[in-house]
Coordinates of C-alpha atoms in Angstrom, one line a residue:
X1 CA -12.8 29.6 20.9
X2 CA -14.6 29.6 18.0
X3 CA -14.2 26.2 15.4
X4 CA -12.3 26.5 12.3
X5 CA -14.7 26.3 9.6
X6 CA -12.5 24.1 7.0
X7 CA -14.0 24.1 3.2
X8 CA -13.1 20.6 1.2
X9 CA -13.4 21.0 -2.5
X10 CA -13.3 17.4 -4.7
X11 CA -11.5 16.3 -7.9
X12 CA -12.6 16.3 -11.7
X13 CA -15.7 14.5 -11.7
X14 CA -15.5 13.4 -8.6
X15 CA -18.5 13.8 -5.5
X16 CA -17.5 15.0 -1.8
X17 CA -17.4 11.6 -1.1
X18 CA -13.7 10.9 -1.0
X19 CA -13.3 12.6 1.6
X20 CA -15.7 10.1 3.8
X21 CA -12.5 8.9 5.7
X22 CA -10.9 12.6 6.6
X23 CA -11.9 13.6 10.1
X24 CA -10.9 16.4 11.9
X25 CA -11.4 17.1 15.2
X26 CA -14.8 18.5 15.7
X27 CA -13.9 20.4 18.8
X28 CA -11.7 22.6 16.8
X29 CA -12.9 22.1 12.8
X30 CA -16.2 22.7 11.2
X31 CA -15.7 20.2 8.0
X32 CA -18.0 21.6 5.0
X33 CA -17.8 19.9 1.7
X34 CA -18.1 21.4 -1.7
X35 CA -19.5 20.0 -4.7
X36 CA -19.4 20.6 -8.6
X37 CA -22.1 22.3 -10.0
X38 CA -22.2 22.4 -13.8
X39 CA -20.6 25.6 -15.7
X40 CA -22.9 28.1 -17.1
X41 CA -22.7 28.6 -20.8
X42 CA -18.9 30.1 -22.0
X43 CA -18.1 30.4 -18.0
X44 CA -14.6 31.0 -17.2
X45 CA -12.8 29.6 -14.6
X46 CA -12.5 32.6 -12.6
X47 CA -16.6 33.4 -13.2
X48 CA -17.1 29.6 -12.3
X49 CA -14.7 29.9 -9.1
X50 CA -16.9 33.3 -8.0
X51 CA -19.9 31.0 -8.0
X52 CA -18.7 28.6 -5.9
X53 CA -16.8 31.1 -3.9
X54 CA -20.5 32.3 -2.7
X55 CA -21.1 28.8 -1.2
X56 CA -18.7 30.0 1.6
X57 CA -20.2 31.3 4.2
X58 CA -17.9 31.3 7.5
X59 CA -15.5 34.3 7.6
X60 CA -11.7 33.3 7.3
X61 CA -11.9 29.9 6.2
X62 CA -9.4 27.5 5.2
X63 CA -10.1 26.3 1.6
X64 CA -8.5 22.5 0.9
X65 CA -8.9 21.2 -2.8
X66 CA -7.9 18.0 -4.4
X67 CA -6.5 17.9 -8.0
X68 CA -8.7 19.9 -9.9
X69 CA -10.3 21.1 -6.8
X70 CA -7.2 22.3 -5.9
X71 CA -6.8 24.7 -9.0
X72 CA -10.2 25.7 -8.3
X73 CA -9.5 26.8 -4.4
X74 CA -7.0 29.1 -5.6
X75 CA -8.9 30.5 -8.2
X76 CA -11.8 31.0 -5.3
X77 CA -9.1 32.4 -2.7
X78 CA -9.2 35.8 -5.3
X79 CA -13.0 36.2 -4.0
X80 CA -12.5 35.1 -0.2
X81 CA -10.6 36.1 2.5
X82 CA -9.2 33.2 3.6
X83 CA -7.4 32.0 6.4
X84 CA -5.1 29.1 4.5
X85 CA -5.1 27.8 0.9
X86 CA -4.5 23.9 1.0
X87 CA -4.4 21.9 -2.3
X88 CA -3.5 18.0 -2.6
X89 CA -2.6 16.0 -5.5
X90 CA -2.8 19.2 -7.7
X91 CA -0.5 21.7 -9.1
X92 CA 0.1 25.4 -8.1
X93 CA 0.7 26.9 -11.3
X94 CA 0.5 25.6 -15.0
X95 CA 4.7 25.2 -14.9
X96 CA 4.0 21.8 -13.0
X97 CA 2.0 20.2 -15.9
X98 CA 3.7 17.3 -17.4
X99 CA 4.4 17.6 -20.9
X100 CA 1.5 15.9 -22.0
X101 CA -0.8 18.3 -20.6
X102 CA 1.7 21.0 -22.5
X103 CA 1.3 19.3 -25.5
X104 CA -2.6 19.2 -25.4
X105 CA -2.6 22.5 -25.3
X106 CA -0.3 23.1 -28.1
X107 CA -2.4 20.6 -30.5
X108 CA -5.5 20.9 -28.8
X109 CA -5.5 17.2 -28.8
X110 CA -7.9 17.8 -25.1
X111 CA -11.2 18.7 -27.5
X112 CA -10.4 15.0 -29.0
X113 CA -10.7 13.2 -25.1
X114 CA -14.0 10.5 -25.5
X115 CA -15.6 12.2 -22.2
X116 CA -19.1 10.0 -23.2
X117 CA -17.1 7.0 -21.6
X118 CA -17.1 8.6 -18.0
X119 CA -20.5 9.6 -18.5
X120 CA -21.3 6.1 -19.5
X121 CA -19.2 4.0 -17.1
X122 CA -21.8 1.8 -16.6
X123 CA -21.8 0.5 -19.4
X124 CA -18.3 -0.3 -19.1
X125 CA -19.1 -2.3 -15.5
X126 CA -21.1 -4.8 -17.8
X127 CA -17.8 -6.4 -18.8
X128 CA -15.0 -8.5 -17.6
X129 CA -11.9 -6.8 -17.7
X130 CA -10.3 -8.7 -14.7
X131 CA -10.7 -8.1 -11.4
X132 CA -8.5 -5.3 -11.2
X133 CA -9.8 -3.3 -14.0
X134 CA -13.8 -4.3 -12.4
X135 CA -12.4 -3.1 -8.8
X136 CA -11.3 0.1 -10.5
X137 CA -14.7 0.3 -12.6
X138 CA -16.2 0.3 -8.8
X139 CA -14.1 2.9 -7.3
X140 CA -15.2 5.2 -10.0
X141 CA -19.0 4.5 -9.7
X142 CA -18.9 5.4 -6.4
X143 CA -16.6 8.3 -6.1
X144 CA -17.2 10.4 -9.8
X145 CA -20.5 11.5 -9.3
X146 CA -20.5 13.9 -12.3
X147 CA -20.9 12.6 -15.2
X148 CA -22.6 15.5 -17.3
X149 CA -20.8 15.9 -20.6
X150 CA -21.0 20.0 -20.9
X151 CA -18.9 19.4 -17.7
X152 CA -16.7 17.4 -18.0
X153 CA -15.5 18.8 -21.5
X154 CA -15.6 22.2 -19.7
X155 CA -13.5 20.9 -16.9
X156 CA -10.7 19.7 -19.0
X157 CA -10.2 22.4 -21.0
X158 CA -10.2 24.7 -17.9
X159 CA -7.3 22.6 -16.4
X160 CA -5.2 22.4 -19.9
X161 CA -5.5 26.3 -20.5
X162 CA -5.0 27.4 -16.6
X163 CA -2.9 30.4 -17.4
X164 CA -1.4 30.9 -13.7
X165 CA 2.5 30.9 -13.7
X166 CA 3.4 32.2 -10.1
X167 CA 2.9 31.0 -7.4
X168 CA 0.7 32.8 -4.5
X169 CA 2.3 33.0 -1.6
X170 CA 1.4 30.9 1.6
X171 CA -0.4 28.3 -0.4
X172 CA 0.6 25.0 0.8
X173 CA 0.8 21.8 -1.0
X174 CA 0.9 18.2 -0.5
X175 CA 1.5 16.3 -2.7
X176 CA 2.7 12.1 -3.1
X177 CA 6.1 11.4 -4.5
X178 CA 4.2 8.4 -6.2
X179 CA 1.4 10.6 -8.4
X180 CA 0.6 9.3 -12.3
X181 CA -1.0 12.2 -13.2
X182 CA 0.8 15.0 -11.7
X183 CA 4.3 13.6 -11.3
X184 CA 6.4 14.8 -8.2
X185 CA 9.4 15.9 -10.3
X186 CA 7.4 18.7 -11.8
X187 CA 6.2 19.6 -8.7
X188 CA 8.1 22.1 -6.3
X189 CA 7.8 23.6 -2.2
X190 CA 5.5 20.8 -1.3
X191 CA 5.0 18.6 1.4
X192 CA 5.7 14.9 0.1
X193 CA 3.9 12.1 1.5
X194 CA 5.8 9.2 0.5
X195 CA 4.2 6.1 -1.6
X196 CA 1.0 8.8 -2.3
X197 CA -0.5 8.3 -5.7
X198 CA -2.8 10.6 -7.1
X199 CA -6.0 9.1 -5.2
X200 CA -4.1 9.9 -2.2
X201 CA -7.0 11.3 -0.3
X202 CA -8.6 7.8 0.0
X203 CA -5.4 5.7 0.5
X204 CA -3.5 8.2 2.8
X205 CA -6.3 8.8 4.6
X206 CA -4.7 8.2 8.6
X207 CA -1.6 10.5 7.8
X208 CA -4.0 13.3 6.2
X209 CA -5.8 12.7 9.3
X210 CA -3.1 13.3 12.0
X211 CA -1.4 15.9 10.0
X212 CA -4.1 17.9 8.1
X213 CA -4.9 19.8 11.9
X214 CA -1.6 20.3 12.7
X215 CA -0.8 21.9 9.1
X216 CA -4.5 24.2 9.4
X217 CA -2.9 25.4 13.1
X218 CA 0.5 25.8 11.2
X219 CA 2.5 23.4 13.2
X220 CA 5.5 20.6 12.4
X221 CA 4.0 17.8 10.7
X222 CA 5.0 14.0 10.6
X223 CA 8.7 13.5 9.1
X224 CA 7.7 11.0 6.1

């Protein structure tokens, strides 16, 4: 039997490396991870998801996207045919936005968002904030690898003006009953892993690695 070529697509900013502690089983998964690349001048979201879409090269895979990654899978799914649609910690139309992301919209208050200070988060590791604010400072060195300004001010006004409001059928979500950024009482059909927060992926890690095969091969996963 042939492996299950299994597509993993990271969050805003972020680098393929949070998913360092997912591991399927090799004998039936092909993990291949995804990466940003930076949008082309006025590219849509839909032109951008094309692009990456030709990065696929197995037939039937499953696509799995985190967050932003996650919007992006399903606006790749429209160019692939794919085998399953998996997103994490992300949304599955723009109906499951808080109201904050609503109200960017509205005022446009997202073109206002200091984007220099992600692409300069170094400069921020220079001071003491406390230990928790310098672990943090760590975490996103290592993981949010893109730091280009063109696009992360692209990015975030692709996510505040996503204009999907159904949902496509057979996508399945996961998301944590404990998210900040996209909170679980917005959310609706998912699967709820309880105590995740939005950096789920990392923390989470052993449940997304027993259940994440089971979900692929469409059977029962852990009760949580």
């Amino acid at each position: 039997m042939s492996k299950i070529p299994v597509y993993f697509m990271p969050g805003l900013a972020a680098s393929s490396s949070i998913f360092e502690r997912i591991a399927l089983p090799v004998a039936l998964f092909d993990m291949i991870l995804l990466e940003w690349e930076i949008p082309e001048a006025n590219e849509s979201l839909s032109e951008y998801a094309e692009r990456i879409s030709k990065k696929v090269t197995h037939k039937n895979p499953v696509l799995i996207g985190v967050s932003f990654g996650g919007i992006l899978v399903q606006e790749m799914a429209n160019f692939l045919d794919v085998r399953k649609v998996i997103i994490i910690s992300s949304v599955k139309t723009n109906l499951e936005f808080p109201t904050t992301f609503k109200v960017a919209k509205t005022t446009k208050a997202y073109k206002l968002l200091p984007t220099n200070l992600i692409s300069n988060i170094e400069n921020l590791a220079k001071f003491s904030f406390g230990d928790k604010f310098n672990q943090r400072i760590k975490l996103y060195q290592k993981f949010l690898s893109v730091r280009d300004k063109k696009y992360l001010d692209w990015a975030i006004e692709k996510i505040i003006l996503w204009d999907r409001t159904t949902i496509e059928s057979g996508t399945i979500h996961i998301h944590g009953d404990a998210d900040e950024v996209f909170p679980i009482k917005n959310i609706e059909k998912c699967i709820v892993v309880k105590g995740g927060t939005h950096i789920m992926i990392l923390s989470k890690f052993k449940w997304f690695n027993a259940n994440l095969p089971k979900i692929i091969l469409g059977q029962e996963v852990e009760s949580i």
